PDB file of C-alpha atoms in Angstrom:
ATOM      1  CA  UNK A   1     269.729  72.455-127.402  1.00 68.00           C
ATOM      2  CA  UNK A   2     271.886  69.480-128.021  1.00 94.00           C
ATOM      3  CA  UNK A   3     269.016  66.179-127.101  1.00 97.00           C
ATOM      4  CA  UNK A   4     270.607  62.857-128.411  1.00 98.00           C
ATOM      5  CA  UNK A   5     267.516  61.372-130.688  1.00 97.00           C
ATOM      6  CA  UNK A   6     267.510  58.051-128.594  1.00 98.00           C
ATOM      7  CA  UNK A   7     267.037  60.019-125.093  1.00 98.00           C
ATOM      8  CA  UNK A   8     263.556  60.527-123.807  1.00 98.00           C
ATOM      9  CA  UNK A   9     262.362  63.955-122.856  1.00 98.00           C
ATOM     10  CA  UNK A  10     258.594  63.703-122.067  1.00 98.00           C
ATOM     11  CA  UNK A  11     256.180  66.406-123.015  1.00 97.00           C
ATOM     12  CA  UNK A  12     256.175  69.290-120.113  1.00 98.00           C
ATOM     13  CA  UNK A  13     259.364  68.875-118.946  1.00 98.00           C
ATOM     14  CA  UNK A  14     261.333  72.816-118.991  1.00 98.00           C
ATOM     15  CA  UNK A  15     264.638  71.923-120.369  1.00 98.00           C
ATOM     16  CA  UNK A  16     266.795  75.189-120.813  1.00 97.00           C
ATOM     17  CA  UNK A  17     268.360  75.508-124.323  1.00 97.00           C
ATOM     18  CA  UNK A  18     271.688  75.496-123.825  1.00 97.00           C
ATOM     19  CA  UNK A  19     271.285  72.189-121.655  1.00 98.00           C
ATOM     20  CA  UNK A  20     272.725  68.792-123.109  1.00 98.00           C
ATOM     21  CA  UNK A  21     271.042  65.489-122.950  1.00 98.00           C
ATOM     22  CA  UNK A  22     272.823  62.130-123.489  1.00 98.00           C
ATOM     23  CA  UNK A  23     272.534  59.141-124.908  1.00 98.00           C
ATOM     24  CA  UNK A  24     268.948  57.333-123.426  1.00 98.00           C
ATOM     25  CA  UNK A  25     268.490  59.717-120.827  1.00 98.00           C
ATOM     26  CA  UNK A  26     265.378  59.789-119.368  1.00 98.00           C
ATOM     27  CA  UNK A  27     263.798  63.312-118.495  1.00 98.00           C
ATOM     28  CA  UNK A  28     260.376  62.887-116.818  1.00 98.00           C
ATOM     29  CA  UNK A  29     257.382  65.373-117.050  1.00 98.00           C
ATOM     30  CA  UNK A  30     257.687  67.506-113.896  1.00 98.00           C
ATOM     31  CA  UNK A  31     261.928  68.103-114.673  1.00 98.00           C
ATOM     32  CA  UNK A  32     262.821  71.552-114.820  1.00 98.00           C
ATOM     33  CA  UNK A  33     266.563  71.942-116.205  1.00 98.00           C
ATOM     34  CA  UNK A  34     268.320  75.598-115.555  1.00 98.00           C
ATOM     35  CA  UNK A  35     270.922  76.595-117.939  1.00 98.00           C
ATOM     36  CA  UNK A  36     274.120  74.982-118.698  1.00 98.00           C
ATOM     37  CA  UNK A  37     273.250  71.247-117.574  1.00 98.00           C
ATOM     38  CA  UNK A  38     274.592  68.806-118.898  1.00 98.00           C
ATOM     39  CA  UNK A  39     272.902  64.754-118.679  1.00 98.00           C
ATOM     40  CA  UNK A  40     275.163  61.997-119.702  1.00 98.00           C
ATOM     41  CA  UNK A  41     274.293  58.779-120.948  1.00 98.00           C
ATOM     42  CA  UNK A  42     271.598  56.346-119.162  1.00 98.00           C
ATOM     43  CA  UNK A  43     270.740  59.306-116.552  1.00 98.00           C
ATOM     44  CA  UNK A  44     267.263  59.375-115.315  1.00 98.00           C
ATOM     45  CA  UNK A  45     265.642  62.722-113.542  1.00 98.00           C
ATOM     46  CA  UNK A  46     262.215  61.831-112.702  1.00 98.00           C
ATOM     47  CA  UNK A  47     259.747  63.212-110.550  1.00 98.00           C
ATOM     48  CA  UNK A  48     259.341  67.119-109.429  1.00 98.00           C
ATOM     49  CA  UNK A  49     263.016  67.763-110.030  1.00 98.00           C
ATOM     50  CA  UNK A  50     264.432  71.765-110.258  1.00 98.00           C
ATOM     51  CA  UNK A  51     267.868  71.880-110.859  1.00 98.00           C
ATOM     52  CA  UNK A  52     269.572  75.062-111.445  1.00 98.00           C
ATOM     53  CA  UNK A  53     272.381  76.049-113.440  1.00 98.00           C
ATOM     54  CA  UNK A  54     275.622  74.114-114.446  1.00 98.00           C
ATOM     55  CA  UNK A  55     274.713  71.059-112.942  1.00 98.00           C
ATOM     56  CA  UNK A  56     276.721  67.512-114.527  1.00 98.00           C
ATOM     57  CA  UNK A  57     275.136  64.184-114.190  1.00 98.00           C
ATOM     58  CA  UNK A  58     277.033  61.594-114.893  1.00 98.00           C
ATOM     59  CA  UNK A  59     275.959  58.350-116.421  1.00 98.00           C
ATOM     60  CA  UNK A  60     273.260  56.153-114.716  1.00 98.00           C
ATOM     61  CA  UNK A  61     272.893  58.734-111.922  1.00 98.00           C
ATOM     62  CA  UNK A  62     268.504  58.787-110.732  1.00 98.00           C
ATOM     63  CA  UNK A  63     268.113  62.133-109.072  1.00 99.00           C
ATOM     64  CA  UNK A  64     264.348  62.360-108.174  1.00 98.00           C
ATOM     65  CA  UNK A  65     262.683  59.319-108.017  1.00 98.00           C
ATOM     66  CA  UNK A  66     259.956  58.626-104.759  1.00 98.00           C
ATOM     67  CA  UNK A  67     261.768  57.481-101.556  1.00 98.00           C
ATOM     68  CA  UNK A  68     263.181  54.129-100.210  1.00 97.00           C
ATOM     69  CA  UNK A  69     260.091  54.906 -96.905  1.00 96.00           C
ATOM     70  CA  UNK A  70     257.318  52.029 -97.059  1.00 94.00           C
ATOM     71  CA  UNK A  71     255.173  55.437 -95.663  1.00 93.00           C
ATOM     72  CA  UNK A  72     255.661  57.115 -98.263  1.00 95.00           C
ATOM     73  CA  UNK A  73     251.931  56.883-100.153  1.00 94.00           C
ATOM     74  CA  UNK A  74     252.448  58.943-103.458  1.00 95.00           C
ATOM     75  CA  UNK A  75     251.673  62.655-102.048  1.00 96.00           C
ATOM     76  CA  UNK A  76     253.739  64.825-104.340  1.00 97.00           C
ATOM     77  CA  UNK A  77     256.931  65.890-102.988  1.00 98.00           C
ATOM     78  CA  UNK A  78     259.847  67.532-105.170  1.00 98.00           C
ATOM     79  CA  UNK A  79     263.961  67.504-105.318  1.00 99.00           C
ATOM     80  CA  UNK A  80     265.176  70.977-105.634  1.00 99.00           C
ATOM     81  CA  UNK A  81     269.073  71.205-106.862  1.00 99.00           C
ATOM     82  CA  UNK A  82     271.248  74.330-107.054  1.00 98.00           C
ATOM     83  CA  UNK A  83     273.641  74.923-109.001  1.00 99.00           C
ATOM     84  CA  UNK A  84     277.258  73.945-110.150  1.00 98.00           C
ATOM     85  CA  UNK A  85     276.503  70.317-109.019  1.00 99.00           C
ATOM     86  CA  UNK A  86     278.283  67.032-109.950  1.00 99.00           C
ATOM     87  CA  UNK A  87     276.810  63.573-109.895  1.00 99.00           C
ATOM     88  CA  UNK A  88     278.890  60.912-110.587  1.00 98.00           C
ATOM     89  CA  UNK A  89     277.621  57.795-111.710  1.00 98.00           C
ATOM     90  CA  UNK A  90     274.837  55.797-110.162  1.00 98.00           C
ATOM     91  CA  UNK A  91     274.486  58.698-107.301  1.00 98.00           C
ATOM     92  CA  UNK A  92     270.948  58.760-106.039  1.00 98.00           C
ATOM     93  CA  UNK A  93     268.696  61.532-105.002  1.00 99.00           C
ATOM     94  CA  UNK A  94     265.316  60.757-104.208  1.00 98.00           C
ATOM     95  CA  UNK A  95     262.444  63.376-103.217  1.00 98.00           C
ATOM     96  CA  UNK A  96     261.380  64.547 -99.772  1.00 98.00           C
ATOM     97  CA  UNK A  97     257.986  62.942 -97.829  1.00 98.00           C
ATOM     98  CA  UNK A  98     254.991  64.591 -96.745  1.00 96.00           C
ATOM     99  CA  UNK A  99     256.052  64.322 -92.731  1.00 94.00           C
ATOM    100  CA  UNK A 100     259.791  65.304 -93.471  1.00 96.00           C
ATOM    101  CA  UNK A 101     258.536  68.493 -95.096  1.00 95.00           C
ATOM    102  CA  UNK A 102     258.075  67.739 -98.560  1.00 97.00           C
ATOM    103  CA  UNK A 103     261.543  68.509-100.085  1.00 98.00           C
ATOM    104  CA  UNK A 104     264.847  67.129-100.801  1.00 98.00           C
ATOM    105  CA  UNK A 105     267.491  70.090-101.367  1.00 98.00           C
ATOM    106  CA  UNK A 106     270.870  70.030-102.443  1.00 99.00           C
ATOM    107  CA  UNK A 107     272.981  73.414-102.509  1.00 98.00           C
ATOM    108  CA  UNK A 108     275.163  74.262-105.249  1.00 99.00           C
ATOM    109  CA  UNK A 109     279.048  73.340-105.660  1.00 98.00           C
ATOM    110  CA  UNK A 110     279.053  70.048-104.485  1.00 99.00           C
ATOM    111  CA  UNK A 111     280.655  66.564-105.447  1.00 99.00           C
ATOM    112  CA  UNK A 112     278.449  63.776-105.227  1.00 99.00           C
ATOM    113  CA  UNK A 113     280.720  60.927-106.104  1.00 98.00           C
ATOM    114  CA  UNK A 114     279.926  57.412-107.265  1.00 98.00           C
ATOM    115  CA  UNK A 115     277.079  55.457-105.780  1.00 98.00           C
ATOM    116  CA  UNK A 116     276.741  58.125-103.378  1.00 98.00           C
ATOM    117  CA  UNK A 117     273.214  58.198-101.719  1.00 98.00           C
ATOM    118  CA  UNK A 118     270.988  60.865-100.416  1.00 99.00           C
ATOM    119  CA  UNK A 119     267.533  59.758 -98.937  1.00 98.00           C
ATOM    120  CA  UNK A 120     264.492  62.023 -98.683  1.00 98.00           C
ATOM    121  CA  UNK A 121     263.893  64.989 -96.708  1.00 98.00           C
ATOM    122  CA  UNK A 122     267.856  65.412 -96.924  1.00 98.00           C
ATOM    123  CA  UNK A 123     268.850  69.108 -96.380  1.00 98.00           C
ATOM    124  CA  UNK A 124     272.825  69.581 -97.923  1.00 99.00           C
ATOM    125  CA  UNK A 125     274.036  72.705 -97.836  1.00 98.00           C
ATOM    126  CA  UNK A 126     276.866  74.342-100.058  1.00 98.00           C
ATOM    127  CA  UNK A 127     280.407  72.899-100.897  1.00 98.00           C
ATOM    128  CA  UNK A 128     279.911  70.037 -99.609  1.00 98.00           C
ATOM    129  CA  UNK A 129     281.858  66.559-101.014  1.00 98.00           C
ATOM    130  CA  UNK A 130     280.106  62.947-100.214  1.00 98.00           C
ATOM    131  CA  UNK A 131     282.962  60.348-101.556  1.00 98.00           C
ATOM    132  CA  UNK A 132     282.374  57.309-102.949  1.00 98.00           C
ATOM    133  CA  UNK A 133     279.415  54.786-101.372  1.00 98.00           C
ATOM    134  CA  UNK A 134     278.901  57.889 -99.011  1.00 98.00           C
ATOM    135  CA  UNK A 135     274.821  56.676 -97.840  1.00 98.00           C
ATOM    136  CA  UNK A 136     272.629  59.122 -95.904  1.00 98.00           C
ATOM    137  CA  UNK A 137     269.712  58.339 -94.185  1.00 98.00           C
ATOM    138  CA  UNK A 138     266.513  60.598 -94.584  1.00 98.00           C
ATOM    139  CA  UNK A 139     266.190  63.956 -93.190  1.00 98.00           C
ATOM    140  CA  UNK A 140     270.235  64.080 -92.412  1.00 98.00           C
ATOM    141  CA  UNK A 141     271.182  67.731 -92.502  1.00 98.00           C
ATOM    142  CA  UNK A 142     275.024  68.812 -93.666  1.00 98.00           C
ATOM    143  CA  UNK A 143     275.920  72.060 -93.419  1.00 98.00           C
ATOM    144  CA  UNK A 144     278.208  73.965 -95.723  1.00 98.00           C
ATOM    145  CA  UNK A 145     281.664  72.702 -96.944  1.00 98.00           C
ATOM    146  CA  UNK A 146     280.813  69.107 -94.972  1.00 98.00           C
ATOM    147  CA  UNK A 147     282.875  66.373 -96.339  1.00 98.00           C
ATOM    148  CA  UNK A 148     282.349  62.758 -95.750  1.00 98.00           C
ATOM    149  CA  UNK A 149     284.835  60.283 -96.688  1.00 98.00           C
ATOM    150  CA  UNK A 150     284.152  56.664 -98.940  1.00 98.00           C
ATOM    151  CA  UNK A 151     281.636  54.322 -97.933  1.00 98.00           C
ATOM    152  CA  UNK A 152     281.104  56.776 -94.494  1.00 98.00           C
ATOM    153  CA  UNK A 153     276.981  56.068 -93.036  1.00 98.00           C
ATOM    154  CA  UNK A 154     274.609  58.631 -91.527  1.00 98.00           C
ATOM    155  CA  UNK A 155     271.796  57.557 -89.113  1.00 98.00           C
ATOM    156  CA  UNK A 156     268.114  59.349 -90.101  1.00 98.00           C
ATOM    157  CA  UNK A 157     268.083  63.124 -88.644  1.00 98.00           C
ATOM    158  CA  UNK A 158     271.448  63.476 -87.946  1.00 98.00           C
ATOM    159  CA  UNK A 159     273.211  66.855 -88.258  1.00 98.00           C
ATOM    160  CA  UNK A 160     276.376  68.015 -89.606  1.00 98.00           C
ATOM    161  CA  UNK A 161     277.987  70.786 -88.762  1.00 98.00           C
ATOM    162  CA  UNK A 162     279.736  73.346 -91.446  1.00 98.00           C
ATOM    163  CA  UNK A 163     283.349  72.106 -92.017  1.00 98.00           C
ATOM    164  CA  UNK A 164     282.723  68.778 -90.367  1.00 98.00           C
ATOM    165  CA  UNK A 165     284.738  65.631 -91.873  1.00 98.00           C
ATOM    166  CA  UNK A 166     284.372  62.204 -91.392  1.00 98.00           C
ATOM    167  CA  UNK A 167     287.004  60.084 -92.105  1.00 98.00           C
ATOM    168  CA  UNK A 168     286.685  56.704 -94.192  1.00 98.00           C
ATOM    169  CA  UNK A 169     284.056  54.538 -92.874  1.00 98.00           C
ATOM    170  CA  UNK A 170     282.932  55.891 -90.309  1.00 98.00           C
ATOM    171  CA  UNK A 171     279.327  55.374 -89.262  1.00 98.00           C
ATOM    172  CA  UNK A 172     277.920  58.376 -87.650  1.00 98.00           C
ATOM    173  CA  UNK A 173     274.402  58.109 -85.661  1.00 98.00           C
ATOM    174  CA  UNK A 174     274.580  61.390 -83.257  1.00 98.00           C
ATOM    175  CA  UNK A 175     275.398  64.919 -84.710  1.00 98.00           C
ATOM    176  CA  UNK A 176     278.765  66.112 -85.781  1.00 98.00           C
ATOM    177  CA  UNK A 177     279.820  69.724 -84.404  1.00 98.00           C
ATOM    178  CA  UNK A 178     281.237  72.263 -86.660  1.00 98.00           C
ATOM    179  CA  UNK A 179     284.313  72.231 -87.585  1.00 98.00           C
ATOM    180  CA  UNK A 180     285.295  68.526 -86.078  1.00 98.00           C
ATOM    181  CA  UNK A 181     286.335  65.390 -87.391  1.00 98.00           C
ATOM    182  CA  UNK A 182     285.065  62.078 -86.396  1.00 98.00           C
ATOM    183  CA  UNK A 183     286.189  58.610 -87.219  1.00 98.00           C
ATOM    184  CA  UNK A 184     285.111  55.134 -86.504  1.00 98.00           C
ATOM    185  CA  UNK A 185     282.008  52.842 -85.980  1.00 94.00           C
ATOM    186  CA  UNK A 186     280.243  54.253 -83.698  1.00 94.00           C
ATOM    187  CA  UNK A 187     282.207  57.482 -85.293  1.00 97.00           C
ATOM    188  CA  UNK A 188     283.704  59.276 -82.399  1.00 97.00           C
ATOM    189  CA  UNK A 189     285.174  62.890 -82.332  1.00 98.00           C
ATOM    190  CA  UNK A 190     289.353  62.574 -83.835  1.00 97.00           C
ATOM    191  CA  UNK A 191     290.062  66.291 -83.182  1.00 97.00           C
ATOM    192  CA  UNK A 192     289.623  69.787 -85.332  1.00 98.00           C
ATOM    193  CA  UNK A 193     289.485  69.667 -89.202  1.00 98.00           C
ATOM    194  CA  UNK A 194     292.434  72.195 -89.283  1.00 96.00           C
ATOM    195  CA  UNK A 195     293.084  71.193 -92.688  1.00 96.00           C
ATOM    196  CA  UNK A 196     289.918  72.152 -94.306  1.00 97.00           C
ATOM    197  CA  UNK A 197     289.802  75.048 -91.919  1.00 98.00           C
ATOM    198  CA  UNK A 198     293.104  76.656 -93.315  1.00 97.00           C
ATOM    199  CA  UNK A 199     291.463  75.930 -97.461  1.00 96.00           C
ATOM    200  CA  UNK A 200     288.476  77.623 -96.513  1.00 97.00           C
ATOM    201  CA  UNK A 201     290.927  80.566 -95.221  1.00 97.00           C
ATOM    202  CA  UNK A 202     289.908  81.239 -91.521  1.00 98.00           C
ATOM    203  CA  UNK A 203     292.512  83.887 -89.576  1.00 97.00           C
ATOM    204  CA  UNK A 204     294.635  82.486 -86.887  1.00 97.00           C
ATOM    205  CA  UNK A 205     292.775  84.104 -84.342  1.00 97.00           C
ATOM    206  CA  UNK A 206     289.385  82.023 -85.110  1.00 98.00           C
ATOM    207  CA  UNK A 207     291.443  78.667 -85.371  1.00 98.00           C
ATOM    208  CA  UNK A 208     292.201  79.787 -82.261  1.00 98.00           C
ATOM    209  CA  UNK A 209     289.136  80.678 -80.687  1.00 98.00           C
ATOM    210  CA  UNK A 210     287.777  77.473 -82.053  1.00 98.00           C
ATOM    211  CA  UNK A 211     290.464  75.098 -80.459  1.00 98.00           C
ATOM    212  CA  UNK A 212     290.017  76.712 -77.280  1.00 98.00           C
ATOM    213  CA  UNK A 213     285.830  76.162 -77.530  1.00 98.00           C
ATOM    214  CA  UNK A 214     286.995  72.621 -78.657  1.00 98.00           C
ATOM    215  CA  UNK A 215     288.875  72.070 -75.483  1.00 97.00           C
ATOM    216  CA  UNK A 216     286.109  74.232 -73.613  1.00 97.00           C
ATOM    217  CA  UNK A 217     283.555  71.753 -74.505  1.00 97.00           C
ATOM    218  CA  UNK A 218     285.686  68.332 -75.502  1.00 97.00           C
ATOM    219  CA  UNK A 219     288.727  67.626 -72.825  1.00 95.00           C
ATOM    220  CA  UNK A 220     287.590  69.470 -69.747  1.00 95.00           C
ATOM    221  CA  UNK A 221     285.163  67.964 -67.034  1.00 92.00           C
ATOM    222  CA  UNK A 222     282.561  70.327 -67.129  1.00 95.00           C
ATOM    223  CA  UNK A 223     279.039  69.410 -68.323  1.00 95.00           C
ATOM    224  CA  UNK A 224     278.200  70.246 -72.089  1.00 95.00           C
ATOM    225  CA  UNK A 225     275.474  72.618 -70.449  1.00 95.00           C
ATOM    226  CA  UNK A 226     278.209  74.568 -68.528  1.00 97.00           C
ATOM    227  CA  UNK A 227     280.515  74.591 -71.361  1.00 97.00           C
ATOM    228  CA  UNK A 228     278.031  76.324 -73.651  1.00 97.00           C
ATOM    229  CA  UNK A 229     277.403  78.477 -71.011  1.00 97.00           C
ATOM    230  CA  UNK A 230     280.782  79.582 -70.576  1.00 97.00           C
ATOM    231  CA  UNK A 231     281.359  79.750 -74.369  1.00 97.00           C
ATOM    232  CA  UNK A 232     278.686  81.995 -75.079  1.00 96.00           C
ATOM    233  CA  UNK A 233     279.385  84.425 -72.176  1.00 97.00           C
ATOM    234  CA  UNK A 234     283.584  85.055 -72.901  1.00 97.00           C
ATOM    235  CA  UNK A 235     283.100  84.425 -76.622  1.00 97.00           C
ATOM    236  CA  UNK A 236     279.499  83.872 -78.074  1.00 96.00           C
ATOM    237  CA  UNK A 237     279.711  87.493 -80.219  1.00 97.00           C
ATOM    238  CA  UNK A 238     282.678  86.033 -82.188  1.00 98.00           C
ATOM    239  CA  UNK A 239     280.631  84.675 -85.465  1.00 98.00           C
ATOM    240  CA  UNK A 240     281.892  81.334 -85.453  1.00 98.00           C
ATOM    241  CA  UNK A 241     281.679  80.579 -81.782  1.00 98.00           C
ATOM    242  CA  UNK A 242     277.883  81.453 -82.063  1.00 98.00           C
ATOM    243  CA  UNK A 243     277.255  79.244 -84.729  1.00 98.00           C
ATOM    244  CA  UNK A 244     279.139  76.094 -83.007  1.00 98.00           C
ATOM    245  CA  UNK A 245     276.898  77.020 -79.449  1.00 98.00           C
ATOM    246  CA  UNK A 246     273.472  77.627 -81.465  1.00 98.00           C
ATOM    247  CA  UNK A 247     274.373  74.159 -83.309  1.00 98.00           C
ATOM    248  CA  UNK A 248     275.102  72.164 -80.273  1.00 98.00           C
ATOM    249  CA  UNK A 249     272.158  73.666 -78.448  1.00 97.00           C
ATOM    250  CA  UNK A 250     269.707  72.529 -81.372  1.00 97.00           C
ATOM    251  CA  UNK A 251     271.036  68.750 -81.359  1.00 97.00           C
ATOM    252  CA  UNK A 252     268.099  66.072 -80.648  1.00 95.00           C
ATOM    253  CA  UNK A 253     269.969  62.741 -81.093  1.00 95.00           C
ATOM    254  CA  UNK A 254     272.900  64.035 -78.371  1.00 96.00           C
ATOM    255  CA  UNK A 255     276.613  65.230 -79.316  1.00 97.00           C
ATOM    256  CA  UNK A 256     279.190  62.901 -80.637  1.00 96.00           C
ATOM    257  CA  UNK A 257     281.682  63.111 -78.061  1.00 94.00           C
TER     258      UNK A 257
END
């Protein structure tokens, strides 16, 4: 175990031995470390923190501490991590509330660049990439392999959908469907992320089915009801069809359109 002698581990934190603690890092009591992490210089994990394996935190990151929520009264509430995780410097991660379910989680293999913030109750999936200044509110929900572009907002409970991207800026208070990208303040749908479509390798014949669901639902005149209905009834057993009509039908703050 490689512990610099001027960090500060306190006594019953779990820190794996092959983990690697910089200079005055701060490790609190309730910090469990999995294998392979690495804590630069000036980092602080406080609070009931798990992170799993082969997770980097940069310098001056605080993953852990209570929320930014005048409710929140002290009830003990964790941050669970994955694994494969970066934190650039001064990203914050704070732990979930008793009403927003008690947990903050963060998948593995994603980028959390700098001064990126994610509030309590947050649930991010896999993959995903929050640039620089990237802020979201509590209990926002990304899916997997979402990526949100520099200093881009999102509004308390808002959902994004797997593959969404928002584009620089924007400022997103309704829920982002999969696959879409939205721009602007108030963020409005810009069209398909093809792009990160073709990375994450879908066939020609889903980017197809999903332009035609995005035309389905986006740039005809029917209702979003009779869309979805529609959808699900010519091509709801198609996997990725289902997923974009189960995600749409679970939105609470409406649809960004």
């Amino acid at each position: 175990m490689a512990i610099h002698p001027t960090a500060v581990v306190a006594p019953g934190a779990e820190v794996h031995p092959s983990c690697e603690v910089g200079p005055y890092a701060v490790i609190g009591p309730q910090v469990r470390l999995g294998p392979d992490c690495r804590i630069g210089a000036h980092a602080v994990i406080e609070g009931d923190t798990v992170l799993g394996a082969g997770n980097r935190v940069f310098p001056h990151a605080v993953l852990g501490q209570i929320p930014q929520d005048l409710k929140y009264g002290g009830e003990p509430t964790k941050l669970v991590v994955g694994d494969r995780n970066q934190f650039r410097e001064f990203t914050t991660a704070h732990v979930g509330t008793a009403g927003g379910g008690g947990v903050t989680r963060i998948g593995s293999g994603c980028l959390f660049m700098a001064n990126a913030h994610v509030a309590h109750d947050c649930q991010v999936g896999d993959g995903c990439i929050l640039a620089n200044s990237v802020a979201l509110a509590g209990h926002v929900v990304l899916e997997d392999h979402v990526i949100l572009g520099g200093l881009s907002g999102v509004h308390q409970f808002v959902r994004l959908g797997r593959y969404a991207f928002l584009a620089a800026g924007s400022v997103v208070v309704m829920d982002v469907p999969p696959y879409c990208t939205v721009q602007g303040d108030r963020a409005r749908l810009a069209g398909l992320n093809t792009v990160g479509l073709q990375r994450a390798g879908f066939t020609e014949a889903q980017g197809g089915r999903i332009r035609a669901a995005y035309r389905k639902l986006f740039r005809s005149k029917l209702k979003l009801e009779e869309a979805l209905g529609e959808l699900r009834a010519e091509m709801g057993a198609e996997p990725e069809i289902a997923h974009l009509v189960a995600f749409l039908e679970g939105s609470r703050r409406g649809v960004t359109r």
